[in-house]
């Protein structure tokens, strides 16, 4: 059974993806889980007619987790060469189309789901996907690419 979209897998609950010294095995476990969830999210059927502001939850959609990954990697401090950055990249690789659709439809979440901005953007009233936030993620990804030392991420 797939855990609900607002919970972490038991196997990765203790992992800090923002830690640049994270053990390779744990980093891979975190990154692989996010790669898998990104692929599920891309494959999920989501009814967008008529467009709804608040997200209607589909069983396979983990778009909320994508926001959490992007926030960790891009909105607090730029975490180059970490599991957080690698996971954010996997979300773009495997689910960019779905994430962009979330932006187009301005999908948002209730405040208690933790989809708000990271520390660097505390003044923003984000509760989900916005074009402004997407642009910040894009710029941060370009900056991270320029600084990245991990050949696996090139």
Coordinates of C-alpha atoms in Angstrom, one line a residue:
X1 CA 0.0 0.0 0.0
X2 CA 1.3 3.5 -0.9
X3 CA 1.5 5.8 2.2
X4 CA -0.8 8.9 2.1
X5 CA 0.7 11.9 0.3
X6 CA 1.3 13.8 3.6
X7 CA 3.5 11.1 5.2
X8 CA 7.0 9.8 4.8
X9 CA 8.0 6.3 4.1
X10 CA 9.2 4.5 7.2
X11 CA 12.5 3.6 5.5
X12 CA 13.3 7.2 4.9
X13 CA 11.8 8.9 7.9
X14 CA 15.2 9.2 9.7
X15 CA 17.1 10.6 6.7
X16 CA 18.0 14.3 6.5
X17 CA 18.2 14.9 2.7
X18 CA 19.7 18.4 3.4
X19 CA 22.8 16.9 5.0
X20 CA 25.7 17.0 2.5
X21 CA 27.5 14.3 4.5
X22 CA 24.6 11.8 4.2
X23 CA 25.7 8.2 3.8
X24 CA 25.7 7.2 0.1
X25 CA 23.2 4.3 0.7
X26 CA 20.8 6.6 2.5
X27 CA 21.1 9.3 -0.1
X28 CA 20.3 6.8 -2.9
X29 CA 17.4 5.5 -0.9
X30 CA 15.9 9.0 -0.5
X31 CA 16.6 9.9 -4.2
X32 CA 15.2 6.7 -5.5
X33 CA 12.0 7.0 -3.4
X34 CA 11.4 10.4 -4.8
X35 CA 12.2 9.3 -8.4
X36 CA 9.6 6.5 -7.9
X37 CA 7.0 8.9 -6.4
X38 CA 7.6 11.4 -9.2
X39 CA 6.9 8.7 -11.8
X40 CA 3.7 7.7 -10.0
X41 CA 2.6 11.4 -9.9
X42 CA 3.2 11.8 -13.6
X43 CA 1.1 8.7 -14.3
X44 CA -1.7 9.7 -12.0
X45 CA -5.1 10.6 -13.5
X46 CA -6.2 13.9 -12.2
X47 CA -9.5 15.5 -13.2
X48 CA -9.0 19.1 -14.0
X49 CA -12.4 19.9 -15.4
X50 CA -13.7 22.3 -14.3
X51 CA -10.4 23.8 -12.9
X52 CA -10.3 23.8 -9.2
X53 CA -8.2 26.0 -7.0
X54 CA -7.7 23.5 -4.2
X55 CA -6.1 20.2 -5.2
X56 CA -8.4 17.2 -5.5
X57 CA -6.4 14.3 -4.2
X58 CA -5.7 11.4 -6.6
X59 CA -4.4 8.1 -5.0
X60 CA -1.1 8.2 -7.0
X61 CA -0.5 12.0 -7.0
X62 CA 2.4 13.0 -4.7
X63 CA 2.6 16.6 -5.9
X64 CA 2.7 17.8 -2.3
X65 CA 5.8 15.9 -1.7
X66 CA 7.3 17.5 -4.8
X67 CA 6.7 20.9 -3.2
X68 CA 8.4 19.7 0.0
X69 CA 11.5 18.6 -2.0
X70 CA 11.6 21.8 -4.0
X71 CA 11.3 23.8 -0.7
X72 CA 14.2 21.9 0.9
X73 CA 16.4 22.2 -2.2
X74 CA 15.7 25.7 -3.4
X75 CA 13.8 27.8 -0.9
X76 CA 15.9 27.6 2.3
X77 CA 19.4 27.6 1.1
X78 CA 20.8 26.2 -2.1
X79 CA 21.7 22.7 -1.3
X80 CA 24.0 21.6 -4.1
X81 CA 25.3 18.0 -4.0
X82 CA 22.7 16.8 -1.5
X83 CA 19.9 14.2 -1.6
X84 CA 17.5 17.1 -1.4
X85 CA 18.8 18.6 -4.7
X86 CA 19.0 15.2 -6.4
X87 CA 15.4 14.5 -5.4
X88 CA 14.3 17.9 -6.7
X89 CA 16.0 17.0 -10.0
X90 CA 14.2 13.7 -10.2
X91 CA 10.9 15.5 -9.8
X92 CA 11.7 17.7 -12.8
X93 CA 13.0 14.7 -14.8
X94 CA 10.0 12.4 -14.2
X95 CA 7.1 14.7 -13.4
X96 CA 7.7 18.1 -14.9
X97 CA 4.6 17.9 -17.0
X98 CA 2.4 17.2 -14.0
X99 CA 4.1 19.9 -11.9
X100 CA 3.7 22.5 -14.6
X101 CA 0.0 21.5 -14.9
X102 CA -0.2 22.2 -11.2
X103 CA 1.3 25.7 -11.8
X104 CA -1.1 26.4 -14.7
X105 CA -4.1 25.4 -12.6
X106 CA -2.6 27.2 -9.5
X107 CA -3.1 24.1 -7.4
X108 CA -2.9 24.9 -3.7
X109 CA -3.1 23.0 -0.4
X110 CA -4.6 23.7 3.0
X111 CA -2.1 25.5 5.2
X112 CA -1.7 22.5 7.6
X113 CA -0.2 20.5 4.7
X114 CA 3.1 22.4 4.8
X115 CA 3.2 23.7 1.2
X116 CA 4.2 27.2 2.3
X117 CA 7.4 28.9 1.3
X118 CA 10.9 28.1 2.7
X119 CA 12.9 30.4 4.9
X120 CA 14.2 32.6 2.1
X121 CA 10.7 33.4 1.0
X122 CA 8.8 33.7 4.3
X123 CA 7.0 36.8 3.1
X124 CA 5.3 35.0 0.3
X125 CA 1.8 33.7 0.7
X126 CA 2.3 30.5 -1.3
X127 CA 0.3 27.4 -0.4
X128 CA 1.0 25.4 -3.5
X129 CA 2.1 25.9 -7.1
X130 CA 2.5 29.4 -8.6
X131 CA 4.3 30.8 -11.6
X132 CA 6.5 32.9 -9.4
X133 CA 7.5 29.9 -7.4
X134 CA 8.2 27.9 -10.5
X135 CA 10.5 30.7 -11.8
X136 CA 12.4 30.7 -8.5
X137 CA 12.9 26.9 -8.7
X138 CA 14.1 27.3 -12.3
X139 CA 16.6 29.9 -11.4
X140 CA 17.8 28.0 -8.4
X141 CA 18.2 24.8 -10.5
X142 CA 20.4 26.7 -13.0
X143 CA 22.5 28.1 -10.2
X144 CA 22.9 24.7 -8.6
X145 CA 23.9 23.2 -12.0
X146 CA 26.7 25.8 -12.2
X147 CA 28.0 24.9 -8.7
X148 CA 27.5 21.2 -8.8
X149 CA 30.6 19.0 -8.3
X150 CA 28.8 15.6 -8.4
X151 CA 29.3 14.0 -11.8
X152 CA 26.2 11.9 -11.4
X153 CA 24.2 15.2 -11.4
X154 CA 25.5 16.5 -14.7

